[in-house]
Short mmCIF file of C-alpha atoms in Angstrom, two decimals:
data_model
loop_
_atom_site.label_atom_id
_atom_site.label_comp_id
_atom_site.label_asym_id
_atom_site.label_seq_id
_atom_site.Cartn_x
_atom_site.Cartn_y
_atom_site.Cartn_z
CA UNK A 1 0.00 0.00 0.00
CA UNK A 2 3.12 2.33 0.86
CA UNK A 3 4.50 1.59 -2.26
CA UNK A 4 1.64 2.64 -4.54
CA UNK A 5 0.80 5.75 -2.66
CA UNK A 6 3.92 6.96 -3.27
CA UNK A 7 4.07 5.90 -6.80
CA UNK A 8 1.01 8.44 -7.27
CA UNK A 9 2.33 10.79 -5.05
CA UNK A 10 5.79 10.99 -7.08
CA UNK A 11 4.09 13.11 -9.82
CA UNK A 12 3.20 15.68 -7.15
CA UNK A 13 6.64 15.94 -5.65
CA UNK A 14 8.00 16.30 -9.46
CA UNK A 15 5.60 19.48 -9.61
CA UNK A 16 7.02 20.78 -6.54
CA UNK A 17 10.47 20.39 -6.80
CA UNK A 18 11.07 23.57 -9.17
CA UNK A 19 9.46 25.69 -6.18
CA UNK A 20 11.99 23.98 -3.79
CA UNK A 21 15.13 24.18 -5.86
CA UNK A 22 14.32 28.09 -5.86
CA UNK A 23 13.69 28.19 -2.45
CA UNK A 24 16.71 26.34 -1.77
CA UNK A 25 19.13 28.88 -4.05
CA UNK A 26 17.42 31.97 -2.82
CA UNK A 27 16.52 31.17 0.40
CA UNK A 28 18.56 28.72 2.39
CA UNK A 29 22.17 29.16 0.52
CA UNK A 30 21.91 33.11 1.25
CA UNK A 31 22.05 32.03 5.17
CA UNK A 32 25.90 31.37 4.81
CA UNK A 33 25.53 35.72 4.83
CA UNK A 34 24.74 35.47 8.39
CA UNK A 35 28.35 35.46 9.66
CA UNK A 36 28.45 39.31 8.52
CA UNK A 37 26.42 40.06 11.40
CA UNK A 38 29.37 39.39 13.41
CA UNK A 39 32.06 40.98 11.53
CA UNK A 40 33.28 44.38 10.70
CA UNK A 41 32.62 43.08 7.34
CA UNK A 42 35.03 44.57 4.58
CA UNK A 43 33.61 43.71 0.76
CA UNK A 44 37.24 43.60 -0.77
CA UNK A 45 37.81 40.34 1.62
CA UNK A 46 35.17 38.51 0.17
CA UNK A 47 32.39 36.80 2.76
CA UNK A 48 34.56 33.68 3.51
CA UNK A 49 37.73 35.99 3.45
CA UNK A 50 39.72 37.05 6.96
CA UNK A 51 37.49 39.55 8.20
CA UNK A 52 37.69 40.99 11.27
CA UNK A 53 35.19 38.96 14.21
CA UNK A 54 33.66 41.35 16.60
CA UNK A 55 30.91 38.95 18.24
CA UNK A 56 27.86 41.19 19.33
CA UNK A 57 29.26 44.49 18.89
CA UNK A 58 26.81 45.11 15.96
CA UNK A 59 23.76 44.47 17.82
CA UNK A 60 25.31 46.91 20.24
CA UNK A 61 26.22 49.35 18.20
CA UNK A 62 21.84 49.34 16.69
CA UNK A 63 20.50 49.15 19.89
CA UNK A 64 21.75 52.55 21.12
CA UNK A 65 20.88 54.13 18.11
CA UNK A 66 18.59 56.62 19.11
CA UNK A 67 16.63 56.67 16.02
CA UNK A 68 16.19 52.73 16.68
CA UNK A 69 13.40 52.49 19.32
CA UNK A 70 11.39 54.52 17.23
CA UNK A 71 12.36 52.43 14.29
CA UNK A 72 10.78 49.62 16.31
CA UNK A 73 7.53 51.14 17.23
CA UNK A 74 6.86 52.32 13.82
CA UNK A 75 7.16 48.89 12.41
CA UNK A 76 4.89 47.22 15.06
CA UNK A 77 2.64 50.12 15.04
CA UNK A 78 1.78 50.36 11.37
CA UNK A 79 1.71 46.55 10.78
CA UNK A 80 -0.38 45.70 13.57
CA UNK A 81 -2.88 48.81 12.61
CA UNK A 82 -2.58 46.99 9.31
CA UNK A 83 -3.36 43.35 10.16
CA UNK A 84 -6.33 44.27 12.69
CA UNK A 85 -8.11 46.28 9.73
CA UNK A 86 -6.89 44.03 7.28
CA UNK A 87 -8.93 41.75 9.29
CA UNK A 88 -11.76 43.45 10.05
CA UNK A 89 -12.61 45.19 6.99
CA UNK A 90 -12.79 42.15 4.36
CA UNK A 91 -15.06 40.22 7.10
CA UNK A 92 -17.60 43.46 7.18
CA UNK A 93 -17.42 43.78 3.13
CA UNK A 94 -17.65 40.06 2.59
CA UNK A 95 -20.66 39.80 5.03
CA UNK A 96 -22.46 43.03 3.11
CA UNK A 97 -21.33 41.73 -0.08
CA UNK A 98 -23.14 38.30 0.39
CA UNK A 99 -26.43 40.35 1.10
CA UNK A 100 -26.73 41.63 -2.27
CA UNK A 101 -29.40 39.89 -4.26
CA UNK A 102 -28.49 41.03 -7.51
CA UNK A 103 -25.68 38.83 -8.84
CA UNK A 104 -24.41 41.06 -11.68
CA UNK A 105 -23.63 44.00 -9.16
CA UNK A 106 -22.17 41.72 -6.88
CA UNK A 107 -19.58 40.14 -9.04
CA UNK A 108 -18.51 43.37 -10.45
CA UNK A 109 -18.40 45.05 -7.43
CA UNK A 110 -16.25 41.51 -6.32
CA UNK A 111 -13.85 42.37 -9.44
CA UNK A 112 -13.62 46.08 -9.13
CA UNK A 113 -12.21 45.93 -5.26
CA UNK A 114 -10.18 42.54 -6.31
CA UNK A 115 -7.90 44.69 -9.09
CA UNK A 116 -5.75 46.82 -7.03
CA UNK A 117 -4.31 43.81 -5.35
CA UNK A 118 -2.70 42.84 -8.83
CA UNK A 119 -1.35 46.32 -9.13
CA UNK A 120 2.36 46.69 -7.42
CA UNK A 121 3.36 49.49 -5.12
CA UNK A 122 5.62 51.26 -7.68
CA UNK A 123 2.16 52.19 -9.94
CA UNK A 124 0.00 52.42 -6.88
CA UNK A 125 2.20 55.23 -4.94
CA UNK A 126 2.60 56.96 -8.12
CA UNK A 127 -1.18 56.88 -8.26
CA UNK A 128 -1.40 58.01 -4.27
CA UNK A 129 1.43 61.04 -4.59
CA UNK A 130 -0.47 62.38 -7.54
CA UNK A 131 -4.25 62.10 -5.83
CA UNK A 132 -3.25 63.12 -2.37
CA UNK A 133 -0.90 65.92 -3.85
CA UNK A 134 -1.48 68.94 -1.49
CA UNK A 135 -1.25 71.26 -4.57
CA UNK A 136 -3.16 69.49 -7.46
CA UNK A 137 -4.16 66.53 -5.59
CA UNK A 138 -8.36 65.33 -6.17
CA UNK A 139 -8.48 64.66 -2.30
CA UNK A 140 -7.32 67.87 -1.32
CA UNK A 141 -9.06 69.73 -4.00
CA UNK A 142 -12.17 67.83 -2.32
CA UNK A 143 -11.27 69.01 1.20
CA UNK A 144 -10.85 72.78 0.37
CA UNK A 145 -14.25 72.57 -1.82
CA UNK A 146 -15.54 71.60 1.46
CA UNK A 147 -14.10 74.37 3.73
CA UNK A 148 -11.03 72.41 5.54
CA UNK A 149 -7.61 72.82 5.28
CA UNK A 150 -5.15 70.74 2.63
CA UNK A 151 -3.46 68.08 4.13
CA UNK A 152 0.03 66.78 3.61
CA UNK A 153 -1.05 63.71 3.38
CA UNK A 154 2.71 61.62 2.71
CA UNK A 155 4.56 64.72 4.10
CA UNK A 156 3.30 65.25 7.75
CA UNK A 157 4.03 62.85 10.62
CA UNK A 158 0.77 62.39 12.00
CA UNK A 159 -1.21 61.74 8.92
CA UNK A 160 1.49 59.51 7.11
CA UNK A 161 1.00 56.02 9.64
CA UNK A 162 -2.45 56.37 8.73
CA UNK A 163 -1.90 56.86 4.35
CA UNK A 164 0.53 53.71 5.11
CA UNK A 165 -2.68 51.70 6.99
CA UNK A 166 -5.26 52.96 5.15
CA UNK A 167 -3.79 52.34 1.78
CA UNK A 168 -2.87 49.03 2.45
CA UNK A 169 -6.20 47.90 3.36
CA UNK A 170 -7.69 49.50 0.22
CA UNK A 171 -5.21 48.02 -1.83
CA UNK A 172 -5.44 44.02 0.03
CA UNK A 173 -9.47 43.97 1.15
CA UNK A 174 -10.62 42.49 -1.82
CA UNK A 175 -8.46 39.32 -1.81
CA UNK A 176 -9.72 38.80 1.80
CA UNK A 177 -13.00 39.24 0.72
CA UNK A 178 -13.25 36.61 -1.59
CA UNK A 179 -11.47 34.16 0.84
CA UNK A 180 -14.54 35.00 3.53
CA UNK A 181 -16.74 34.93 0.90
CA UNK A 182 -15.63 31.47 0.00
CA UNK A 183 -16.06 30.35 3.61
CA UNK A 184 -20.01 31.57 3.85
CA UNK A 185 -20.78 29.40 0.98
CA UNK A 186 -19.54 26.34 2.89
CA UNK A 187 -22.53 27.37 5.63
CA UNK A 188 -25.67 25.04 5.05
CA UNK A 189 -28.65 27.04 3.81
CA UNK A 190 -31.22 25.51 5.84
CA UNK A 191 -29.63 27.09 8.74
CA UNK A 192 -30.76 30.65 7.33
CA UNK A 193 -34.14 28.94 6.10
CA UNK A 194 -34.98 27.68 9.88
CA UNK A 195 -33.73 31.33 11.16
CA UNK A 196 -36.55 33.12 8.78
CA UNK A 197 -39.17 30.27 9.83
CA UNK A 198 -38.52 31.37 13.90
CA UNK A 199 -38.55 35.03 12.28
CA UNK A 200 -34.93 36.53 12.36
CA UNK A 201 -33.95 39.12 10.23
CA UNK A 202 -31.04 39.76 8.52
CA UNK A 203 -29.34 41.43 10.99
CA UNK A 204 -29.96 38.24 13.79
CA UNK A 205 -29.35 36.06 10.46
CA UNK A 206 -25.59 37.60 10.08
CA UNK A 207 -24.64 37.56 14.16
CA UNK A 208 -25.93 34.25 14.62
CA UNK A 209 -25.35 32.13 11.37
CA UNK A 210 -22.68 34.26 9.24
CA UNK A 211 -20.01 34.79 11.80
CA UNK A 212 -20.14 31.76 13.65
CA UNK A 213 -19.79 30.06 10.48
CA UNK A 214 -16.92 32.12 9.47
CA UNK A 215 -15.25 31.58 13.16
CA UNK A 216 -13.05 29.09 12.18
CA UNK A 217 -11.43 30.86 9.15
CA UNK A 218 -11.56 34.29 10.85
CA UNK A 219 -9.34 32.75 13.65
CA UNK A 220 -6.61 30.46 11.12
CA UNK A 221 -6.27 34.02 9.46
CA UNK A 222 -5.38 36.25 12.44
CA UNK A 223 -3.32 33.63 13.83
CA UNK A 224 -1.00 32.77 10.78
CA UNK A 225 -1.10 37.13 10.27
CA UNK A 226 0.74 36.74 14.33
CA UNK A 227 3.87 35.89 11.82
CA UNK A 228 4.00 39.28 9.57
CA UNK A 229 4.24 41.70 12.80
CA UNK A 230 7.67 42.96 11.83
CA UNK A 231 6.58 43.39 8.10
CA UNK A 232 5.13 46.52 8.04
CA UNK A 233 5.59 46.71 4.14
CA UNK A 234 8.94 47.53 2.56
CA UNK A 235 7.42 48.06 -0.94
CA UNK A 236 4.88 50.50 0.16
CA UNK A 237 6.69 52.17 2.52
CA UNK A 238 9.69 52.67 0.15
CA UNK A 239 7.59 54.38 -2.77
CA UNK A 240 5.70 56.92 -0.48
CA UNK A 241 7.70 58.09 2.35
CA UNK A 242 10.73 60.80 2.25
CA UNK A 243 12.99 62.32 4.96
CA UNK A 244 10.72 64.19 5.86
CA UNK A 245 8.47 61.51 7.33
CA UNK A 246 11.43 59.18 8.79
CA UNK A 247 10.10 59.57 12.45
CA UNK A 248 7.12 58.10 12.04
CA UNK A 249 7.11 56.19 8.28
CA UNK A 250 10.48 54.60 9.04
CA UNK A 251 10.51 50.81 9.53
CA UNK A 252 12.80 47.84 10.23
CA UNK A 253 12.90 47.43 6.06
CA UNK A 254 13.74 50.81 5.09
CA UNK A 255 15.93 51.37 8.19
CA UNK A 256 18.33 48.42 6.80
CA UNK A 257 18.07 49.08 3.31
CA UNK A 258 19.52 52.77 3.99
CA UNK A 259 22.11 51.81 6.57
CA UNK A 260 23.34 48.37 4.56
CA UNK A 261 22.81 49.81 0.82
CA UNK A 262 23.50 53.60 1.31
CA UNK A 263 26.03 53.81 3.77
CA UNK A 264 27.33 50.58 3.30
CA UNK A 265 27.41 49.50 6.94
CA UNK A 266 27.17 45.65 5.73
CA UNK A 267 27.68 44.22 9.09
CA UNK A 268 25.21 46.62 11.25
CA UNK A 269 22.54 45.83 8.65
CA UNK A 270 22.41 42.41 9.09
CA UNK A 271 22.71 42.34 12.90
CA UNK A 272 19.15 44.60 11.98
CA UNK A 273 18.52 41.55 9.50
CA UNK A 274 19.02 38.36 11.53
CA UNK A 275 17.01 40.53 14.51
CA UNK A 276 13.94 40.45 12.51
CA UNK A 277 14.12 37.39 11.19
CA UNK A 278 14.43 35.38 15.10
CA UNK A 279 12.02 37.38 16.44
CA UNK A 280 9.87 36.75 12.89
CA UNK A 281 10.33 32.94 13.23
CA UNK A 282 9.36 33.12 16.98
CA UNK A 283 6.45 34.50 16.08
CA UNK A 284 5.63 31.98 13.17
CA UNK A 285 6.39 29.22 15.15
CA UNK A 286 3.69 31.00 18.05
CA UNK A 287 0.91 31.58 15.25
CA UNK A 288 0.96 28.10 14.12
CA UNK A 289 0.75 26.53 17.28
CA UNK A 290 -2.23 28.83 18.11
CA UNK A 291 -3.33 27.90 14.87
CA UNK A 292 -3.47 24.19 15.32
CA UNK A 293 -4.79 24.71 18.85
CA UNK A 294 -8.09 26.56 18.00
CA UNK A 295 -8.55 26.02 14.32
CA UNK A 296 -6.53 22.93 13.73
CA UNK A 297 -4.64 23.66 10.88
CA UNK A 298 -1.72 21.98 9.96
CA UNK A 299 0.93 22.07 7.17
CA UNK A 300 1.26 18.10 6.74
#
């Protein structure tokens, strides 16, 4: 029996193996880079050539930073902001969206809020700096025609978090949507057809038979999202913010691409590296325990 199960199972493992050969090259063989974090790490020596070891000094050296704390809170502030909402809002939409009775507005209003997630972050900030523009910007146009005040929307501390946040959620809903969406249609009818029989409404209908249903997808996604804390979204981040925003737009991502790329301080920027990715796979490790525990999900 062994034997022909794996006989069937060999095409699948032929399919895969592409994926894992590039996971391998451009994941796992990149690792050797890790030693840099405890070097004063000179390019000209080559990465297996007699550098100089200075053991934790790095980690040191970006802990007293003083622009590093806030480095930190930045990145757990705007990604968790961004994984609540991101959590919240496609739930709400998918719940409204599976209320509409009309099927053609449905699915286009499915596809309309679906195509921004194709779109990458290089077209989609140009498309934010030009409509939140505080000179020729729609949005701001809109505010004065209104009687408030332009805003600086990717130019002023306080409102540049919340562009990040906000943003993001416009730009990722939809995909969620269609995943919650895809977990209401696995709820048995009759369950709404004995709710209008004892005379609930829609509003009793949703609380009681919607969400419940839902639970156990709602809870595999906010658990496995435990794991993305300390990505607070280099690509975005990178295409909208400036120097003028670094106190409260900076992040762990930006932080090392400008100290390891820009001023070439190879060493300090992976200590920065290898910090987020331990604390990262803590985390990981944390969300899928949680997520076998109350959903029971499991990779194999």
């Amino acid at each position: 029996m062994g034997i022909r199960k794996l006989r069937r199972e060999i095409p699948l493992h032929l399919m895969i193996l592409p994926a894992l050969v590039m996971i391998i090259l451009f994941s796992y063989v990149p690792m050797a880079g890790i030693v840099i974090a405890f070097q004063k790490f000179i390019p000209a020596k080559g990465l297996f050539g007699h550098q100089q070891w200075i053991g934790l000094n790095n980690f040191k050296y970006v802990i007293n930073l003083p622009s590093f704390t806030q480095v930190l809170w930045n990145t757990l502030f705007i990604s968790s902001l961004k994984l609540v909402l991101g959590l919240i809002v496609p739930i709400v939409f998918a719940i409204l969206l599976n209320e509409l009775k009309n099927e053609v507005i449905k699915r286009s209003v499915q596809t309309t809020i679906y195509l921004p997630y194709f779109m990458s972050w290089v077209v989609l900030g140009g498309i934010l700096i030009d409509i939140l523009s505080p000179s020729g910007g729609i949005v701001n146009n809109i505010l004065v025609s209104l009687g408030f005040n332009k805003i600086f929307f990717l130019g002023d501390n306080h409102w540049f978090p919340l562009t990040l946040v906000a943003s993001d959620v416009w730009r990722n809903f939809g995909f969620g949507t269609i995943i919650y969406l895809a977990a209401i249609t696995g709820i048995d009818p009759g369950l709404y057809e004995a709710a209008t029989i004892d005379g609930a409404n829609r509003g009793q209908k949703m609380w009681y038979i919607t969400l419940p249903g839902m639970r156990m997808v709602i809870v595999l996604l906010s658990v496995l999202s435990l794991g993305q804390l300390l990505n607070a979204g280099f690509d975005q981040v990178f295409n909208l913010y400036s120097p003028q925003v670094y106190e409260s737009g900076d992040i762990l991502d930006t932080f090392v691409y400008r100290i390891g790329v820009l001023d070439a301080q190879y060493g300090v920027a992976t200590a920065v590296g290898l910090f987020k990715s331990v604390v990262s796979l803590i985390l990981i490790s944390g969300s899928y325990f949680f997520a076998y525990r109350f959903a029971r999900y499991r990779i194999f």
